[in-house]
mmCIF file of C-alpha atoms and ligand atoms in Angstrom:
data_model
loop_
_atom_site.group_PDB
_atom_site.id
_atom_site.type_symbol
_atom_site.label_atom_id
_atom_site.label_comp_id
_atom_site.label_asym_id
_atom_site.label_seq_id
_atom_site.Cartn_x
_atom_site.Cartn_y
_atom_site.Cartn_z
ATOM 1 C CA MET A 22 0.000 0.000 0.000
ATOM 2 C CA ASN A 23 1.543 3.326 -1.011
ATOM 3 C CA ASN A 24 1.529 6.379 1.210
ATOM 4 C CA PHE A 25 -1.312 8.071 -0.631
ATOM 5 C CA THR A 26 -3.633 5.073 -0.287
ATOM 6 C CA TYR A 27 -2.669 4.656 3.357
ATOM 7 C CA GLU A 28 -3.349 8.275 4.184
ATOM 8 C CA ARG A 29 -6.601 8.419 2.285
ATOM 9 C CA LEU A 30 -7.810 5.266 4.015
ATOM 10 C CA HIS A 31 -7.097 6.761 7.442
ATOM 11 C CA ASN A 32 -8.683 10.072 6.472
ATOM 12 C CA ASN A 33 -11.804 8.343 5.205
ATOM 13 C CA LEU A 34 -12.077 6.276 8.369
ATOM 14 C CA GLN A 35 -11.848 9.469 10.430
ATOM 15 C CA TYR A 36 -14.376 11.220 8.202
ATOM 16 C CA LEU A 37 -16.783 8.285 8.565
ATOM 17 C CA LYS A 38 -16.114 8.208 12.325
ATOM 18 C CA MET A 39 -15.000 4.569 12.201
ATOM 19 C CA ASN A 40 -12.654 5.209 15.101
ATOM 20 C CA THR A 41 -12.229 1.624 16.228
ATOM 21 C CA ILE A 42 -11.295 0.397 12.757
ATOM 22 C CA GLU A 43 -8.930 3.318 12.374
ATOM 23 C CA GLU A 44 -7.252 2.461 15.663
ATOM 24 C CA LEU A 45 -6.932 -1.252 14.900
ATOM 25 C CA LEU A 46 -6.101 -1.009 11.203
ATOM 26 C CA ASP A 47 -2.282 -0.843 11.156
ATOM 27 C CA ASN A 48 -1.800 -3.609 13.651
ATOM 28 C CA CYS A 49 -4.499 -5.737 12.058
ATOM 29 C CA LEU A 50 -2.994 -5.440 8.555
ATOM 30 C CA GLU A 51 0.412 -6.409 9.892
ATOM 31 C CA LEU A 52 -0.925 -9.483 11.669
ATOM 32 C CA ALA A 53 -3.071 -10.403 8.658
ATOM 33 C CA ALA A 54 -0.014 -10.387 6.390
ATOM 34 C CA ARG A 55 1.950 -12.457 8.878
ATOM 35 C CA ASP A 56 -0.842 -15.032 9.370
ATOM 36 C CA SER A 57 -2.003 -15.025 5.711
ATOM 37 C CA LYS A 58 -5.568 -13.966 6.583
ATOM 38 C CA THR A 59 -8.000 -13.448 3.718
ATOM 39 C CA THR A 60 -9.378 -9.990 2.915
ATOM 40 C CA MET A 61 -12.800 -11.218 4.005
ATOM 41 C CA GLU A 62 -11.459 -12.293 7.403
ATOM 42 C CA VAL A 63 -9.727 -8.945 7.927
ATOM 43 C CA LEU A 64 -12.807 -6.933 6.968
ATOM 44 C CA ASP A 65 -15.061 -9.111 9.095
ATOM 45 C CA TYR A 66 -12.798 -8.702 12.137
ATOM 46 C CA LEU A 67 -12.517 -4.930 11.773
ATOM 47 C CA PHE A 68 -16.242 -4.306 11.291
ATOM 48 C CA GLU A 69 -17.125 -6.674 14.112
ATOM 49 C CA GLN A 70 -14.870 -4.703 16.485
ATOM 50 C CA GLU A 71 -16.333 -1.386 15.330
ATOM 51 C CA ARG A 72 -19.887 -2.648 15.903
ATOM 52 C CA LYS A 73 -19.062 -4.117 19.330
ATOM 53 C CA HIS A 74 -17.428 -0.913 20.467
ATOM 54 C CA ARG A 75 -20.338 1.224 19.276
ATOM 55 C CA GLU A 76 -22.809 -1.074 21.011
ATOM 56 C CA ALA A 77 -20.852 -0.876 24.263
ATOM 57 C CA VAL A 78 -20.757 2.936 24.072
ATOM 58 C CA ALA A 79 -24.491 3.089 23.352
ATOM 59 C CA ILE A 80 -25.289 0.792 26.305
ATOM 60 C CA GLU A 81 -23.084 2.919 28.553
ATOM 61 C CA ARG A 82 -24.941 6.052 27.405
ATOM 62 C CA ARG A 83 -28.351 4.489 27.990
ATOM 63 C CA MET A 84 -27.269 3.201 31.410
ATOM 64 C CA LYS A 85 -26.189 6.724 32.397
ATOM 65 C CA SER A 86 -29.346 8.422 31.188
ATOM 66 C CA ALA A 87 -31.478 5.743 32.884
ATOM 67 C CA GLY A 88 -30.534 7.190 36.276
ATOM 68 C CA PHE A 89 -30.306 3.867 38.118
ATOM 69 C CA PRO A 90 -29.436 4.673 41.758
ATOM 70 C CA VAL A 91 -27.275 1.530 42.013
ATOM 71 C CA ASN A 92 -26.117 -1.182 39.666
ATOM 72 C CA LYS A 93 -28.072 -4.366 40.435
ATOM 73 C CA THR A 94 -28.213 -7.260 38.017
ATOM 74 C CA LEU A 95 -30.213 -10.477 37.744
ATOM 75 C CA GLU A 96 -27.016 -12.512 38.027
ATOM 76 C CA VAL A 97 -26.395 -11.378 41.615
ATOM 77 C CA PHE A 98 -30.003 -11.880 42.753
ATOM 78 C CA ASP A 99 -30.275 -14.798 45.167
ATOM 79 C CA PHE A 100 -33.493 -16.573 44.124
ATOM 80 C CA GLU A 101 -33.000 -19.281 46.721
ATOM 81 C CA PHE A 102 -33.231 -16.759 49.519
ATOM 82 C CA GLN A 103 -36.453 -15.234 48.156
ATOM 83 C CA SER A 104 -38.380 -18.427 47.409
ATOM 84 C CA SER A 105 -41.713 -16.657 46.858
ATOM 85 C CA ILE A 106 -40.315 -15.377 43.543
ATOM 86 C CA ASP A 107 -40.567 -17.703 40.568
ATOM 87 C CA LYS A 108 -37.184 -17.405 38.869
ATOM 88 C CA THR A 109 -38.591 -18.553 35.531
ATOM 89 C CA VAL A 110 -41.126 -15.696 35.548
ATOM 90 C CA ILE A 111 -38.358 -13.128 36.162
ATOM 91 C CA TYR A 112 -36.106 -14.613 33.466
ATOM 92 C CA ASP A 113 -39.066 -14.667 31.124
ATOM 93 C CA LEU A 114 -39.607 -10.947 31.814
ATOM 94 C CA ALA A 115 -35.897 -10.411 31.088
ATOM 95 C CA MET A 116 -36.584 -11.631 27.530
ATOM 96 C CA LEU A 117 -38.473 -8.316 27.248
ATOM 97 C CA ARG A 118 -41.551 -9.574 25.450
ATOM 98 C CA PHE A 119 -43.535 -7.407 27.888
ATOM 99 C CA VAL A 120 -41.732 -4.350 26.516
ATOM 100 C CA HIS A 121 -42.562 -5.188 22.913
ATOM 101 C CA ASN A 122 -46.197 -5.769 23.940
ATOM 102 C CA ALA A 123 -46.320 -2.520 26.002
ATOM 103 C CA GLU A 124 -47.239 -4.471 29.145
ATOM 104 C CA ASN A 125 -46.479 -3.493 32.742
ATOM 105 C CA VAL A 126 -44.713 -5.183 35.635
ATOM 106 C CA VAL A 127 -45.637 -4.562 39.265
ATOM 107 C CA LEU A 128 -43.369 -5.730 42.078
ATOM 108 C CA LEU A 129 -45.159 -5.790 45.432
ATOM 109 C CA GLY A 130 -43.838 -6.662 48.872
ATOM 110 C CA PRO A 131 -42.504 -5.398 52.202
ATOM 111 C CA PRO A 132 -39.227 -3.419 52.473
ATOM 112 C CA GLY A 133 -35.930 -5.119 51.683
ATOM 113 C CA VAL A 134 -37.241 -8.070 49.668
ATOM 114 C CA GLY A 135 -35.594 -7.042 46.388
ATOM 115 C CA LYS A 136 -38.299 -5.060 44.555
ATOM 116 C CA SER A 137 -35.998 -2.215 43.493
ATOM 117 C CA HIS A 138 -33.180 -4.675 42.782
ATOM 118 C CA LEU A 139 -35.337 -6.627 40.330
ATOM 119 C CA ALA A 140 -36.786 -3.461 38.759
ATOM 120 C CA ILE A 141 -33.262 -2.136 38.122
ATOM 121 C CA ALA A 142 -32.074 -5.534 36.871
ATOM 122 C CA LEU A 143 -34.909 -5.609 34.320
ATOM 123 C CA GLY A 144 -34.083 -2.007 33.407
ATOM 124 C CA ILE A 145 -30.476 -3.000 32.732
ATOM 125 C CA GLU A 146 -31.710 -5.747 30.384
ATOM 126 C CA VAL A 147 -33.763 -3.101 28.575
ATOM 127 C CA ALA A 148 -30.697 -0.847 28.168
ATOM 128 C CA LYS A 149 -28.599 -3.799 26.992
ATOM 129 C CA ALA A 150 -31.230 -4.596 24.361
ATOM 130 C CA GLY A 151 -30.807 -1.115 22.893
ATOM 131 C CA LEU A 152 -34.022 0.363 24.281
ATOM 132 C CA SER A 153 -34.430 3.494 26.377
ATOM 133 C CA VAL A 154 -35.268 3.237 30.063
ATOM 134 C CA TYR A 155 -35.666 5.721 32.908
ATOM 135 C CA PHE A 156 -35.739 5.048 36.636
ATOM 136 C CA ILE A 157 -37.441 7.482 39.002
ATOM 137 C CA ASN A 158 -38.656 7.454 42.563
ATOM 138 C CA ALA A 159 -42.451 7.946 42.747
ATOM 139 C CA GLY A 160 -42.164 10.907 45.158
ATOM 140 C CA ASN A 161 -39.700 12.725 42.877
ATOM 141 C CA LEU A 162 -41.792 11.968 39.833
ATOM 142 C CA ILE A 163 -44.927 13.432 41.427
ATOM 143 C CA GLU A 164 -43.034 16.551 42.534
ATOM 144 C CA ARG A 165 -41.678 17.069 39.020
ATOM 145 C CA LEU A 166 -45.079 16.561 37.438
ATOM 146 C CA LYS A 167 -46.704 18.971 39.878
ATOM 147 C CA THR A 168 -44.055 21.622 39.225
ATOM 148 C CA ALA A 169 -44.555 21.182 35.484
ATOM 149 C CA ASN A 170 -48.313 21.450 35.973
ATOM 150 C CA ARG A 171 -47.980 24.745 37.876
ATOM 151 C CA GLU A 172 -45.618 26.119 35.266
ATOM 152 C CA GLY A 173 -48.072 25.166 32.530
ATOM 153 C CA VAL A 174 -45.665 22.658 30.944
ATOM 154 C CA LEU A 175 -47.200 19.375 32.106
ATOM 155 C CA GLU A 176 -47.974 18.408 28.522
ATOM 156 C CA LYS A 177 -44.297 18.779 27.553
ATOM 157 C CA LYS A 178 -43.154 16.857 30.635
ATOM 158 C CA LEU A 179 -45.561 14.008 29.821
ATOM 159 C CA ARG A 180 -44.289 13.950 26.240
ATOM 160 C CA ASP A 181 -40.689 13.833 27.519
ATOM 161 C CA LEU A 182 -41.545 10.828 29.672
ATOM 162 C CA MET A 183 -43.214 9.115 26.713
ATOM 163 C CA LYS A 184 -39.915 8.863 24.883
ATOM 164 C CA TYR A 185 -38.768 6.092 27.230
ATOM 165 C CA LYS A 186 -39.698 2.623 26.113
ATOM 166 C CA VAL A 187 -39.655 1.575 29.768
ATOM 167 C CA LEU A 188 -40.313 3.825 32.762
ATOM 168 C CA ILE A 189 -39.537 2.479 36.238
ATOM 169 C CA ILE A 190 -41.546 4.140 39.014
ATOM 170 C CA ASP A 191 -40.045 3.031 42.311
ATOM 171 C CA GLU A 192 -41.659 3.132 45.746
ATOM 172 C CA ILE A 193 -45.294 3.875 45.022
ATOM 173 C CA GLY A 194 -46.986 4.191 48.374
ATOM 174 C CA TYR A 195 -44.198 5.313 50.698
ATOM 175 C CA LEU A 196 -45.692 8.791 50.567
ATOM 176 C CA PRO A 197 -49.359 9.500 49.798
ATOM 177 C CA PHE A 198 -50.145 11.733 46.807
ATOM 178 C CA ASP A 199 -52.275 14.831 47.102
ATOM 179 C CA GLU A 200 -55.089 15.482 44.638
ATOM 180 C CA GLU A 201 -52.886 17.339 42.152
ATOM 181 C CA GLY A 202 -50.199 14.619 42.327
ATOM 182 C CA ALA A 203 -52.737 11.857 41.778
ATOM 183 C CA HIS A 204 -54.218 13.729 38.829
ATOM 184 C CA CYS A 205 -50.748 14.186 37.222
ATOM 185 C CA LEU A 206 -49.844 10.526 37.737
ATOM 186 C CA PHE A 207 -53.159 9.448 36.267
ATOM 187 C CA GLN A 208 -52.389 11.478 33.153
ATOM 188 C CA LEU A 209 -48.962 9.872 32.804
ATOM 189 C CA ILE A 210 -50.336 6.352 33.237
ATOM 190 C CA SER A 211 -53.156 7.007 30.772
ATOM 191 C CA ARG A 212 -50.620 8.206 28.211
ATOM 192 C CA ARG A 213 -48.432 5.160 28.561
ATOM 193 C CA TYR A 214 -51.361 2.719 28.619
ATOM 194 C CA GLU A 215 -51.005 0.220 25.732
ATOM 195 C CA LYS A 216 -48.164 2.289 24.239
ATOM 196 C CA SER A 217 -45.138 1.726 26.471
ATOM 197 C CA SER A 218 -44.267 -0.354 29.503
ATOM 198 C CA THR A 219 -43.987 0.831 33.069
ATOM 199 C CA ILE A 220 -42.444 -1.097 35.956
ATOM 200 C CA PHE A 221 -43.769 -0.219 39.418
ATOM 201 C CA THR A 222 -42.573 -1.185 42.859
ATOM 202 C CA SER A 223 -44.745 -0.758 45.930
ATOM 203 C CA ASN A 224 -44.864 -1.835 49.552
ATOM 204 C CA LYS A 225 -48.651 -1.535 49.465
ATOM 205 C CA SER A 226 -51.024 -4.221 48.195
ATOM 206 C CA TYR A 227 -53.472 -3.195 45.463
ATOM 207 C CA GLY A 228 -56.245 -2.997 48.057
ATOM 208 C CA GLU A 229 -54.265 -0.271 49.852
ATOM 209 C CA TRP A 230 -53.636 1.872 46.762
ATOM 210 C CA GLY A 231 -56.814 3.838 47.474
ATOM 211 C CA GLU A 232 -55.104 5.272 50.591
ATOM 212 C CA ILE A 233 -52.036 6.350 48.597
ATOM 213 C CA PHE A 234 -54.180 8.281 46.158
ATOM 214 C CA LYS A 235 -56.585 9.414 48.889
ATOM 215 C CA ASP A 236 -59.160 9.255 46.114
ATOM 216 C CA HIS A 237 -60.492 5.736 45.542
ATOM 217 C CA ILE A 238 -61.959 6.586 42.151
ATOM 218 C CA ILE A 239 -58.623 7.805 40.748
ATOM 219 C CA ALA A 240 -56.860 4.826 42.363
ATOM 220 C CA ALA A 241 -59.300 2.441 40.670
ATOM 221 C CA ALA A 242 -58.864 4.195 37.312
ATOM 222 C CA VAL A 243 -55.055 4.062 37.589
ATOM 223 C CA LEU A 244 -55.062 0.404 38.646
ATOM 224 C CA ASP A 245 -57.477 -0.474 35.868
ATOM 225 C CA ARG A 246 -55.013 0.827 33.257
ATOM 226 C CA ILE A 247 -51.915 -0.597 34.921
ATOM 227 C CA LEU A 248 -53.373 -4.056 35.444
ATOM 228 C CA HIS A 249 -55.099 -4.517 32.095
ATOM 229 C CA HIS A 250 -51.863 -5.912 30.590
ATOM 230 C CA SER A 251 -49.459 -6.662 33.408
ATOM 231 C CA THR A 252 -47.505 -9.165 35.447
ATOM 232 C CA THR A 253 -47.596 -8.854 39.232
ATOM 233 C CA ILE A 254 -44.724 -10.257 41.263
ATOM 234 C CA ASN A 255 -45.853 -10.634 44.860
ATOM 235 C CA ILE A 256 -42.814 -11.042 47.098
ATOM 236 C CA LYS A 257 -43.580 -12.463 50.504
ATOM 237 C CA GLY A 258 -40.232 -13.300 52.063
ATOM 238 C CA GLU A 259 -37.951 -11.819 54.655
ATOM 239 C CA SER A 260 -35.905 -8.650 54.144
ATOM 240 C CA TYR A 261 -32.513 -9.337 52.573
ATOM 241 C CA ARG A 262 -31.089 -6.403 54.526
ATOM 242 C CA LEU A 263 -32.200 -8.112 57.740
ATOM 243 C CA LYS A 264 -30.563 -11.347 56.623
ATOM 244 C CA GLU A 265 -27.291 -9.482 56.002
ATOM 245 C CA ARG A 266 -27.536 -7.770 59.394
ATOM 246 C CA LYS A 267 -28.216 -11.107 61.087
ATOM 247 C CA ARG A 268 -25.209 -12.661 59.360
ATOM 248 C CA GLN A 269 -23.028 -9.787 60.541
ATOM 249 C CA GLY A 270 -24.580 -10.081 64.004
ATOM 250 C CA ILE A 271 -23.663 -13.759 64.143
ATOM 251 C CA LYS A 272 -20.097 -12.864 63.166
ATOM 252 C CA THR A 273 -19.835 -10.253 65.889
ATOM 253 C CA GLY A 274 -21.945 -12.284 68.306
ATOM 254 C CA ASN A 275 -24.507 -9.507 68.650
ATOM 255 C CA LEU A 276 -27.740 -9.592 66.645
ATOM 256 C CA TYR A 277 -28.591 -6.011 67.447
ATOM 257 C CA GLN A 278 -25.429 -4.353 66.219
HETATM 258 N N1 ADP B 478 -32.673 -12.059 46.838
HETATM 259 C C1 ADP B 478 -31.686 -11.152 46.846
HETATM 260 N N2 ADP B 478 -30.439 -11.461 46.409
HETATM 261 C C2 ADP B 478 -29.444 -10.566 46.458
HETATM 262 N N3 ADP B 478 -29.574 -9.310 46.948
HETATM 263 C C3 ADP B 478 -30.779 -8.945 47.387
HETATM 264 C C4 ADP B 478 -31.900 -9.831 47.345
HETATM 265 N N4 ADP B 478 -32.965 -9.182 47.844
HETATM 266 C C5 ADP B 478 -32.544 -7.945 48.162
HETATM 267 N N5 ADP B 478 -31.234 -7.799 47.907
HETATM 268 C C6 ADP B 478 -30.413 -6.641 48.218
HETATM 269 O O1 ADP B 478 -30.889 -6.105 49.456
HETATM 270 C C7 ADP B 478 -30.984 -4.699 49.411
HETATM 271 C C8 ADP B 478 -32.432 -4.273 49.550
HETATM 272 O O2 ADP B 478 -33.158 -4.692 48.386
HETATM 273 P P1 ADP B 478 -34.144 -3.712 47.608
HETATM 274 O O3 ADP B 478 -34.304 -4.217 46.225
HETATM 275 O O4 ADP B 478 -33.673 -2.301 47.764
HETATM 276 O O5 ADP B 478 -35.467 -3.936 48.452
HETATM 277 P P2 ADP B 478 -36.890 -3.274 48.310
HETATM 278 O O6 ADP B 478 -36.886 -2.394 47.112
HETATM 279 O O7 ADP B 478 -37.839 -4.436 48.197
HETATM 280 O O8 ADP B 478 -37.108 -2.522 49.591
HETATM 281 C C9 ADP B 478 -30.366 -4.279 48.092
HETATM 282 O O9 ADP B 478 -28.999 -4.021 48.315
HETATM 283 C C10 ADP B 478 -30.559 -5.516 47.208
HETATM 284 O O10 ADP B 478 -29.554 -5.599 46.211
HETATM 285 MG MG1 MG B 479 -37.016 -0.331 47.035
#
């Protein structure tokens, strides 16, 4: 390859933003000549690396914009400890058919049983599959929606939230919503109904949702839309945090430390 060809090739790769190929090219051509690789093999290798790198960057970007508070994956979830959860149901959800069908997932149970962990783990699967996902605490979400409502930009805020293929609303029920908050949330849920998936976590059973909304009619209307196409995971076990504390307590000989 003469100098002109070499330079033009590098310039074109830069122009086309094929940075990985550009980086690997010289070394790859050298090794290919040494190992008598075919042109097809060289091209295949280079494009495969470029694609892999771009995918990894895109996943990283989606993971950042998802706003996960911590990184929790399915692989580190101990299904033996939480025997009320059917592992096959969770792994089936991780195939993301529910996302393609715009269905919802609701994780219910007392504190510490892994609701947020599983919601984040499913969210990570969504990001890995190349789809957009956003995690938000229910209290924060309501505050943001109410602020937008007062500033007359609720419509824009709702549209912004529609761009996520999956929205994770964590901790419904820790704080009750006032009338305005319930009304805003109802609007969001109505928008997403049958269009995009939402994952909810809550420490309150469905029967108690009326208290969260203070208004039983709105609660019923919200639940009606959420539950029409949804999977509920009811977790009944012991808190994992408590288990960890007990284990530490046994080590130190004091359960109450
Ligand atoms: N079965 C489990 N296997 C591994 N870690 C778990 C399990 N259940 C809960 N945890 C961990 O315990 C902590 C509390 O779980 P979390 O999902 O926040 O509970 P919840 O949202 O139900 O209150 C987190 O650090 C989580 O990763
Ligand atoms: Mg939680």
